[in-house]
PDB file of C-alpha atoms in Angstrom:
ATOM      1  CA  MET A   1     -17.983   4.137 -18.665  1.00 91.00           C
ATOM      2  CA  ARG A   2     -19.337   4.308 -15.180  1.00 97.00           C
ATOM      3  CA  PRO A   3     -22.002   2.813 -14.675  1.00 98.00           C
ATOM      4  CA  VAL A   4     -24.780   4.651 -13.860  1.00 98.00           C
ATOM      5  CA  ILE A   5     -26.737   3.372 -10.458  1.00 98.00           C
ATOM      6  CA  GLY A   6     -30.014   5.360  -9.305  1.00 98.00           C
ATOM      7  CA  VAL A   7     -30.048   5.658  -5.291  1.00 98.00           C
ATOM      8  CA  VAL A   8     -33.096   6.232  -3.516  1.00 98.00           C
ATOM      9  CA  PRO A   9     -33.382   9.279  -1.432  1.00 98.00           C
ATOM     10  CA  LEU A  10     -34.323   9.919   1.718  1.00 97.00           C
ATOM     11  CA  PHE A  11     -37.469  12.158   3.085  1.00 97.00           C
ATOM     12  CA  ASP A  12     -37.958  14.459   6.014  1.00 96.00           C
ATOM     13  CA  GLU A  13     -41.090  15.599   6.654  1.00 93.00           C
ATOM     14  CA  GLU A  14     -39.953  17.980   9.434  1.00 91.00           C
ATOM     15  CA  LYS A  15     -37.957  19.930   7.224  1.00 95.00           C
ATOM     16  CA  ASP A  16     -39.925  18.896   3.979  1.00 94.00           C
ATOM     17  CA  SER A  17     -36.644  18.065   2.364  1.00 96.00           C
ATOM     18  CA  VAL A  18     -34.775  15.389   0.358  1.00 97.00           C
ATOM     19  CA  TRP A  19     -31.634  14.239   1.613  1.00 96.00           C
ATOM     20  CA  MET A  20     -29.464  11.323   1.631  1.00 98.00           C
ATOM     21  CA  VAL A  21     -26.495  10.288   3.527  1.00 98.00           C
ATOM     22  CA  PRO A  22     -23.165  10.193   2.059  1.00 98.00           C
ATOM     23  CA  GLY A  23     -21.885   7.321   2.472  1.00 98.00           C
ATOM     24  CA  TYR A  24     -24.135   5.486  -0.063  1.00 98.00           C
ATOM     25  CA  LEU A  25     -22.845   7.371  -2.804  1.00 98.00           C
ATOM     26  CA  GLU A  26     -18.896   7.105  -1.753  1.00 98.00           C
ATOM     27  CA  GLY A  27     -19.366   3.320  -1.269  1.00 98.00           C
ATOM     28  CA  ILE A  28     -20.825   3.320  -4.950  1.00 98.00           C
ATOM     29  CA  GLU A  29     -18.136   6.026  -6.336  1.00 98.00           C
ATOM     30  CA  GLU A  30     -15.148   4.017  -4.604  1.00 98.00           C
ATOM     31  CA  ALA A  31     -16.317   1.006  -6.052  1.00 98.00           C
ATOM     32  CA  GLY A  32     -15.962   2.400  -9.666  1.00 98.00           C
ATOM     33  CA  GLY A  33     -19.763   3.417 -10.136  1.00 98.00           C
ATOM     34  CA  LEU A  34     -21.611   6.799 -10.783  1.00 98.00           C
ATOM     35  CA  PRO A  35     -24.304   7.373  -8.026  1.00 98.00           C
ATOM     36  CA  MET A  36     -27.321   9.510  -8.808  1.00 98.00           C
ATOM     37  CA  ILE A  37     -30.231  10.308  -6.857  1.00 98.00           C
ATOM     38  CA  LEU A  38     -33.302   9.796  -8.148  1.00 98.00           C
ATOM     39  CA  PRO A  39     -36.427  11.928  -8.264  1.00 97.00           C
ATOM     40  CA  PHE A  40     -38.385  11.962  -5.026  1.00 97.00           C
ATOM     41  CA  THR A  41     -41.649  10.973  -6.676  1.00 97.00           C
ATOM     42  CA  GLY A  42     -44.056   8.106  -7.038  1.00 94.00           C
ATOM     43  CA  GLN A  43     -45.398   9.202 -10.669  1.00 96.00           C
ATOM     44  CA  GLU A  44     -44.739   6.074 -12.968  1.00 96.00           C
ATOM     45  CA  GLU A  45     -43.822   7.985 -15.593  1.00 96.00           C
ATOM     46  CA  ALA A  46     -41.596   9.734 -14.336  1.00 96.00           C
ATOM     47  CA  LEU A  47     -39.553   6.870 -12.789  1.00 97.00           C
ATOM     48  CA  GLU A  48     -39.651   4.688 -15.779  1.00 96.00           C
ATOM     49  CA  GLU A  49     -37.701   7.554 -17.171  1.00 97.00           C
ATOM     50  CA  ALA A  50     -35.430   7.849 -14.785  1.00 96.00           C
ATOM     51  CA  ALA A  51     -34.493   3.821 -14.427  1.00 96.00           C
ATOM     52  CA  GLY A  52     -33.534   4.121 -18.410  1.00 97.00           C
ATOM     53  CA  LEU A  53     -31.136   5.995 -17.287  1.00 97.00           C
ATOM     54  CA  CYS A  54     -29.546   3.394 -14.757  1.00 98.00           C
ATOM     55  CA  GLY A  55     -27.784   0.255 -14.847  1.00 98.00           C
ATOM     56  CA  GLY A  56     -29.150  -0.862 -11.468  1.00 98.00           C
ATOM     57  CA  PHE A  57     -30.549   0.724  -8.109  1.00 98.00           C
ATOM     58  CA  LEU A  58     -29.906   1.082  -4.594  1.00 98.00           C
ATOM     59  CA  PHE A  59     -32.981   1.086  -1.879  1.00 98.00           C
ATOM     60  CA  THR A  60     -31.345   3.165   0.721  1.00 98.00           C
ATOM     61  CA  GLY A  61     -32.662   2.809   4.623  1.00 98.00           C
ATOM     62  CA  GLY A  62     -35.214   5.036   6.099  1.00 97.00           C
ATOM     63  CA  HIS A  63     -39.023   4.869   7.171  1.00 96.00           C
ATOM     64  CA  ASP A  64     -40.719   2.073   7.978  1.00 98.00           C
ATOM     65  CA  VAL A  65     -42.373   0.130   5.692  1.00 97.00           C
ATOM     66  CA  ASP A  66     -46.538   0.996   5.373  1.00 97.00           C
ATOM     67  CA  PRO A  67     -47.776  -2.760   6.900  1.00 98.00           C
ATOM     68  CA  ALA A  68     -50.241  -2.058   4.087  1.00 97.00           C
ATOM     69  CA  VAL A  69     -47.464  -3.320   1.782  1.00 98.00           C
ATOM     70  CA  TYR A  70     -47.510  -6.892   3.213  1.00 97.00           C
ATOM     71  CA  GLY A  71     -50.989  -6.857   3.891  1.00 97.00           C
ATOM     72  CA  GLN A  72     -51.109  -6.055   7.615  1.00 97.00           C
ATOM     73  CA  GLU A  73     -52.680  -3.849   9.933  1.00 96.00           C
ATOM     74  CA  ARG A  74     -50.564  -0.832  11.185  1.00 94.00           C
ATOM     75  CA  ARG A  75     -49.811  -1.268  14.846  1.00 94.00           C
ATOM     76  CA  ALA A  76     -48.994   0.667  17.546  1.00 91.00           C
ATOM     77  CA  TRP A  77     -45.376   0.329  17.847  1.00 91.00           C
ATOM     78  CA  CYS A  78     -44.922   0.619  13.770  1.00 96.00           C
ATOM     79  CA  GLY A  79     -42.867   4.032  12.793  1.00 94.00           C
ATOM     80  CA  LEU A  80     -43.392   6.641  10.420  1.00 95.00           C
ATOM     81  CA  ALA A  81     -44.038   5.369   7.083  1.00 97.00           C
ATOM     82  CA  CYS A  82     -43.593   7.635   3.755  1.00 97.00           C
ATOM     83  CA  GLY A  83     -46.195   6.685   0.927  1.00 97.00           C
ATOM     84  CA  VAL A  84     -44.044   8.370  -2.073  1.00 97.00           C
ATOM     85  CA  ARG A  85     -41.243   5.911  -0.985  1.00 97.00           C
ATOM     86  CA  ASP A  86     -43.180   2.979  -0.956  1.00 98.00           C
ATOM     87  CA  ARG A  87     -44.685   3.599  -4.084  1.00 97.00           C
ATOM     88  CA  MET A  88     -41.212   5.022  -5.539  1.00 98.00           C
ATOM     89  CA  GLU A  89     -39.671   1.904  -4.497  1.00 98.00           C
ATOM     90  CA  LYS A  90     -42.390  -0.517  -6.075  1.00 98.00           C
ATOM     91  CA  LYS A  91     -42.253   0.921  -9.082  1.00 98.00           C
ATOM     92  CA  LEU A  92     -38.448   0.386  -9.362  1.00 98.00           C
ATOM     93  CA  PHE A  93     -38.527  -3.074  -8.140  1.00 98.00           C
ATOM     94  CA  GLN A  94     -41.042  -4.151 -11.199  1.00 97.00           C
ATOM     95  CA  THR A  95     -39.015  -1.788 -13.815  1.00 97.00           C
ATOM     96  CA  ALA A  96     -35.614  -3.444 -12.395  1.00 98.00           C
ATOM     97  CA  LEU A  97     -36.900  -7.438 -12.505  1.00 98.00           C
ATOM     98  CA  ALA A  98     -38.448  -6.932 -15.984  1.00 97.00           C
ATOM     99  CA  ALA A  99     -35.227  -5.909 -17.339  1.00 97.00           C
ATOM    100  CA  ASP A 100     -32.813  -7.805 -14.980  1.00 98.00           C
ATOM    101  CA  LYS A 101     -31.018  -5.156 -13.985  1.00 98.00           C
ATOM    102  CA  PRO A 102     -29.139  -5.426 -10.183  1.00 98.00           C
ATOM    103  CA  VAL A 103     -31.080  -3.770  -6.898  1.00 98.00           C
ATOM    104  CA  PHE A 104     -29.016  -3.912  -3.579  1.00 99.00           C
ATOM    105  CA  GLY A 105     -31.171  -2.838  -0.612  1.00 99.00           C
ATOM    106  CA  ILE A 106     -29.562  -1.745   2.867  1.00 98.00           C
ATOM    107  CA  CYS A 107     -32.144  -1.728   5.935  1.00 98.00           C
ATOM    108  CA  ARG A 108     -35.018  -0.602   4.913  1.00 98.00           C
ATOM    109  CA  GLY A 109     -34.053  -1.777   1.784  1.00 98.00           C
ATOM    110  CA  ILE A 110     -33.831  -5.578   2.363  1.00 98.00           C
ATOM    111  CA  GLN A 111     -37.359  -4.894   3.876  1.00 98.00           C
ATOM    112  CA  MET A 112     -39.133  -3.528   0.997  1.00 98.00           C
ATOM    113  CA  ILE A 113     -37.826  -5.878  -0.881  1.00 98.00           C
ATOM    114  CA  ASN A 114     -39.057  -8.797   1.002  1.00 98.00           C
ATOM    115  CA  ALA A 115     -42.280  -7.246   1.205  1.00 98.00           C
ATOM    116  CA  LEU A 116     -42.413  -6.388  -2.597  1.00 98.00           C
ATOM    117  CA  CYS A 117     -41.851 -10.177  -2.764  1.00 98.00           C
ATOM    118  CA  GLY A 118     -44.751 -11.123  -0.917  1.00 98.00           C
ATOM    119  CA  GLY A 119     -43.372 -11.702   2.516  1.00 98.00           C
ATOM    120  CA  THR A 120     -43.896  -9.653   5.664  1.00 98.00           C
ATOM    121  CA  LEU A 121     -41.938  -7.839   8.655  1.00 98.00           C
ATOM    122  CA  TYR A 122     -41.605  -7.830  12.122  1.00 98.00           C
ATOM    123  CA  GLN A 123     -42.947  -3.973  12.712  1.00 98.00           C
ATOM    124  CA  ASP A 124     -41.057  -3.584  16.191  1.00 97.00           C
ATOM    125  CA  LEU A 125     -38.537  -5.933  17.339  1.00 96.00           C
ATOM    126  CA  PRO A 126     -38.906  -5.151  20.695  1.00 94.00           C
ATOM    127  CA  ALA A 127     -42.343  -5.797  21.045  1.00 96.00           C
ATOM    128  CA  GLU A 128     -42.696  -8.662  18.384  1.00 96.00           C
ATOM    129  CA  TYR A 129     -39.269 -10.641  18.453  1.00 95.00           C
ATOM    130  CA  PRO A 130     -37.366 -10.935  21.701  1.00 84.00           C
ATOM    131  CA  CYS A 131     -33.669 -10.040  20.830  1.00 87.00           C
ATOM    132  CA  GLN A 132     -30.471 -11.342  22.510  1.00 84.00           C
ATOM    133  CA  VAL A 133     -28.125  -9.152  20.519  1.00 93.00           C
ATOM    134  CA  GLU A 134     -28.157  -5.232  19.832  1.00 94.00           C
ATOM    135  CA  HIS A 135     -30.347  -4.676  16.593  1.00 97.00           C
ATOM    136  CA  HIS A 136     -30.680  -0.845  17.225  1.00 96.00           C
ATOM    137  CA  MET A 137     -26.842   0.558  18.178  1.00 97.00           C
ATOM    138  CA  THR A 138     -25.884   3.818  19.191  1.00 97.00           C
ATOM    139  CA  PRO A 139     -23.383   6.220  17.490  1.00 97.00           C
ATOM    140  CA  PRO A 140     -20.501   5.510  16.159  1.00 97.00           C
ATOM    141  CA  TYR A 141     -22.150   3.204  13.119  1.00 98.00           C
ATOM    142  CA  ASP A 142     -19.021   2.192  12.170  1.00 98.00           C
ATOM    143  CA  ARG A 143     -18.660  -0.481  14.692  1.00 98.00           C
ATOM    144  CA  THR A 144     -19.399  -4.063  14.920  1.00 98.00           C
ATOM    145  CA  ALA A 145     -22.976  -4.534  17.000  1.00 98.00           C
ATOM    146  CA  HIS A 146     -23.385  -8.413  16.646  1.00 98.00           C
ATOM    147  CA  GLN A 147     -22.452 -11.402  14.369  1.00 98.00           C
ATOM    148  CA  VAL A 148     -23.911 -12.613  11.809  1.00 98.00           C
ATOM    149  CA  THR A 149     -23.661 -16.367  10.234  1.00 98.00           C
ATOM    150  CA  ILE A 150     -23.312 -16.844   6.319  1.00 98.00           C
ATOM    151  CA  VAL A 151     -25.205 -19.518   4.373  1.00 98.00           C
ATOM    152  CA  PRO A 152     -22.708 -21.781   2.802  1.00 98.00           C
ATOM    153  CA  GLY A 153     -23.045 -21.922  -1.187  1.00 98.00           C
ATOM    154  CA  THR A 154     -24.924 -18.296  -1.035  1.00 98.00           C
ATOM    155  CA  PRO A 155     -23.242 -15.446  -3.155  1.00 98.00           C
ATOM    156  CA  LEU A 156     -22.698 -13.691   0.103  1.00 98.00           C
ATOM    157  CA  SER A 157     -20.279 -16.865   0.673  1.00 98.00           C
ATOM    158  CA  ALA A 158     -18.756 -16.842  -2.704  1.00 98.00           C
ATOM    159  CA  TRP A 159     -17.853 -12.767  -2.365  1.00 98.00           C
ATOM    160  CA  LEU A 160     -16.373 -12.620   1.108  1.00 98.00           C
ATOM    161  CA  GLY A 161     -14.925 -16.308   1.921  1.00 98.00           C
ATOM    162  CA  LYS A 162     -15.819 -16.579   5.069  1.00 97.00           C
ATOM    163  CA  GLU A 163     -18.311 -18.328   7.797  1.00 98.00           C
ATOM    164  CA  GLN A 164     -19.061 -15.407  10.165  1.00 98.00           C
ATOM    165  CA  ILE A 165     -18.720 -11.151  10.109  1.00 98.00           C
ATOM    166  CA  GLY A 166     -19.372  -8.669  12.433  1.00 98.00           C
ATOM    167  CA  VAL A 167     -21.889  -6.181  11.730  1.00 98.00           C
ATOM    168  CA  ASN A 168     -23.283  -2.684  12.937  1.00 98.00           C
ATOM    169  CA  SER A 169     -26.879  -2.427  13.538  1.00 98.00           C
ATOM    170  CA  TYR A 170     -29.546  -0.237  13.409  1.00 98.00           C
ATOM    171  CA  HIS A 171     -33.275  -0.850  13.128  1.00 97.00           C
ATOM    172  CA  HIS A 172     -36.083  -1.644  14.635  1.00 96.00           C
ATOM    173  CA  GLN A 173     -38.171  -3.968  11.903  1.00 97.00           C
ATOM    174  CA  ALA A 174     -36.566  -7.053   9.963  1.00 98.00           C
ATOM    175  CA  VAL A 175     -37.724  -9.552   8.109  1.00 98.00           C
ATOM    176  CA  ARG A 176     -40.487 -11.903   9.456  1.00 98.00           C
ATOM    177  CA  GLN A 177     -42.153 -14.152   6.822  1.00 98.00           C
ATOM    178  CA  LEU A 178     -39.311 -14.287   3.676  1.00 98.00           C
ATOM    179  CA  GLY A 179     -41.028 -13.535  -0.006  1.00 98.00           C
ATOM    180  CA  ALA A 180     -41.256 -15.526  -2.888  1.00 98.00           C
ATOM    181  CA  GLY A 181     -38.414 -16.322  -4.972  1.00 98.00           C
ATOM    182  CA  LEU A 182     -35.572 -14.691  -1.771  1.00 98.00           C
ATOM    183  CA  LYS A 183     -33.250 -17.131  -0.148  1.00 98.00           C
ATOM    184  CA  PRO A 184     -31.404 -16.254   2.595  1.00 98.00           C
ATOM    185  CA  MET A 185     -27.696 -15.533   2.950  1.00 98.00           C
ATOM    186  CA  ALA A 186     -26.977 -14.641   6.639  1.00 99.00           C
ATOM    187  CA  TRP A 187     -28.761 -14.844   9.919  1.00 98.00           C
ATOM    188  CA  SER A 188     -28.295 -13.345  13.410  1.00 98.00           C
ATOM    189  CA  GLU A 189     -27.304 -14.865  16.391  1.00 96.00           C
ATOM    190  CA  ASP A 190     -30.732 -14.367  17.635  1.00 96.00           C
ATOM    191  CA  GLY A 191     -32.316 -16.110  14.563  1.00 97.00           C
ATOM    192  CA  LEU A 192     -33.307 -13.200  12.242  1.00 98.00           C
ATOM    193  CA  VAL A 193     -32.778 -12.972   8.437  1.00 98.00           C
ATOM    194  CA  GLU A 194     -29.983 -10.324   7.664  1.00 98.00           C
ATOM    195  CA  ALA A 195     -28.938 -10.964   3.855  1.00 99.00           C
ATOM    196  CA  VAL A 196     -31.341 -12.304   1.104  1.00 99.00           C
ATOM    197  CA  TYR A 197     -30.528 -13.182  -2.804  1.00 99.00           C
ATOM    198  CA  MET A 198     -32.836 -13.625  -5.573  1.00 98.00           C
ATOM    199  CA  PRO A 199     -31.413 -16.625  -7.563  1.00 98.00           C
ATOM    200  CA  THR A 200     -33.658 -16.430 -11.085  1.00 97.00           C
ATOM    201  CA  ARG A 201     -32.076 -12.657 -10.950  1.00 97.00           C
ATOM    202  CA  LYS A 202     -28.451 -11.688 -12.156  1.00 96.00           C
ATOM    203  CA  PHE A 203     -28.518  -9.217  -9.080  1.00 98.00           C
ATOM    204  CA  VAL A 204     -31.291  -8.940  -6.229  1.00 98.00           C
ATOM    205  CA  ALA A 205     -29.338  -8.883  -2.829  1.00 98.00           C
ATOM    206  CA  ALA A 206     -29.747  -7.299   0.177  1.00 99.00           C
ATOM    207  CA  VAL A 207     -28.534  -6.827   3.914  1.00 99.00           C
ATOM    208  CA  GLN A 208     -30.090  -5.634   7.355  1.00 98.00           C
ATOM    209  CA  TRP A 209     -26.704  -4.044   8.184  1.00 98.00           C
ATOM    210  CA  HIS A 210     -25.352  -0.340   6.989  1.00 98.00           C
ATOM    211  CA  PRO A 211     -22.285  -0.960   4.541  1.00 98.00           C
ATOM    212  CA  GLU A 212     -22.369   2.809   4.038  1.00 98.00           C
ATOM    213  CA  PHE A 213     -21.089   3.695   7.721  1.00 98.00           C
ATOM    214  CA  ASN A 214     -18.567   1.544   7.704  1.00 98.00           C
ATOM    215  CA  PHE A 215     -17.068   0.803   3.963  1.00 98.00           C
ATOM    216  CA  ARG A 216     -13.819   2.309   4.540  1.00 97.00           C
ATOM    217  CA  LYS A 217     -12.918   0.416   7.690  1.00 97.00           C
ATOM    218  CA  GLU A 218     -14.458  -3.048   6.607  1.00 98.00           C
ATOM    219  CA  GLU A 219     -12.762  -4.965   3.823  1.00 98.00           C
ATOM    220  CA  SER A 220     -16.647  -7.277   3.738  1.00 98.00           C
ATOM    221  CA  SER A 221     -19.145  -3.646   3.510  1.00 98.00           C
ATOM    222  CA  ARG A 222     -16.248  -2.363   0.336  1.00 98.00           C
ATOM    223  CA  ILE A 223     -16.717  -6.400  -1.520  1.00 98.00           C
ATOM    224  CA  LEU A 224     -20.448  -5.625  -0.901  1.00 98.00           C
ATOM    225  CA  PHE A 225     -20.426  -2.603  -2.900  1.00 98.00           C
ATOM    226  CA  LYS A 226     -18.049  -3.665  -5.094  1.00 98.00           C
ATOM    227  CA  ARG A 227     -20.088  -6.730  -6.649  1.00 98.00           C
ATOM    228  CA  PHE A 228     -23.105  -4.871  -6.871  1.00 98.00           C
ATOM    229  CA  VAL A 229     -21.368  -1.654  -9.067  1.00 98.00           C
ATOM    230  CA  ASP A 230     -19.844  -4.594 -11.308  1.00 98.00           C
ATOM    231  CA  ALA A 231     -23.086  -6.376 -11.804  1.00 98.00           C
ATOM    232  CA  CYS A 232     -24.461  -2.519 -13.084  1.00 98.00           C
ATOM    233  CA  GLY A 233     -21.719  -2.111 -15.403  1.00 95.00           C
ATOM    234  CA  GLY A 234     -22.318  -5.677 -17.004  1.00 75.00           C
ATOM    235  CA  ALA A 235     -25.954  -4.238 -17.293  1.00 65.00           C
ATOM    236  CA  VAL A 236     -24.896  -1.068 -18.928  1.00 53.00           C
ATOM    237  CA  SER A 237     -22.803  -3.407 -21.125  1.00 44.00           C
ATOM    238  CA  ARG A 238     -25.889  -5.436 -22.151  1.00 43.00           C
ATOM    239  CA  SER A 239     -27.352  -2.395 -23.197  1.00 44.00           C
ATOM    240  CA  GLY A 240     -25.189  -1.287 -25.418  1.00 41.00           C
ATOM    241  CA  ARG A 241     -24.597   1.979 -22.817  1.00 40.00           C
ATOM    242  CA  GLY A 242     -20.855   0.963 -22.052  1.00 38.00           C
TER     243      GLY A 242
END
């Protein structure tokens, strides 16, 4: 049985609609998983029921994280937040940690995971962090924007077997102070945390770049999805569903 993986949906205020970037689902499917778009709700009971069906969770990109999540006031340059998403991911993350179910974060995902672990974010890189590389690229998004250096001895190093890779990049917020229990797995050329993991859990990992846009071209992106899906399969087996 393919592991069911809960995917956090995106929300469009202007159209009042829930939507999804196809690459998140396709990357999971190609890696052998069965993606399930989770209900867009902050209701804890509904989220607990949905989480019970899943072997792991993908935290997708999207809105800025509300600075209140990490105990700061909103600055003028902070972008639009989404309270439902913030509450939803907080509950899912707590549920996943309690059950030791895998969590993989992408872009906003790494930022939210860091904030939920007590870390902080740069609310806007141009205003708060002088960047020497391109972190907010223009289309197409399946090309390399900059390089990241992989930390030796980390899961990412073991997965990819490389010291450096090229990544795409489309974000204006980033990890500032690392959250409790998280360790860095990669750094950008200008010193930003680009990937993290939680050593005390079976699989909690996140990247700042976008494997959902280039997994068909980049082996490193396919490996990320594969490692995540394989970990979710293990979670399913232990629960007796696979």
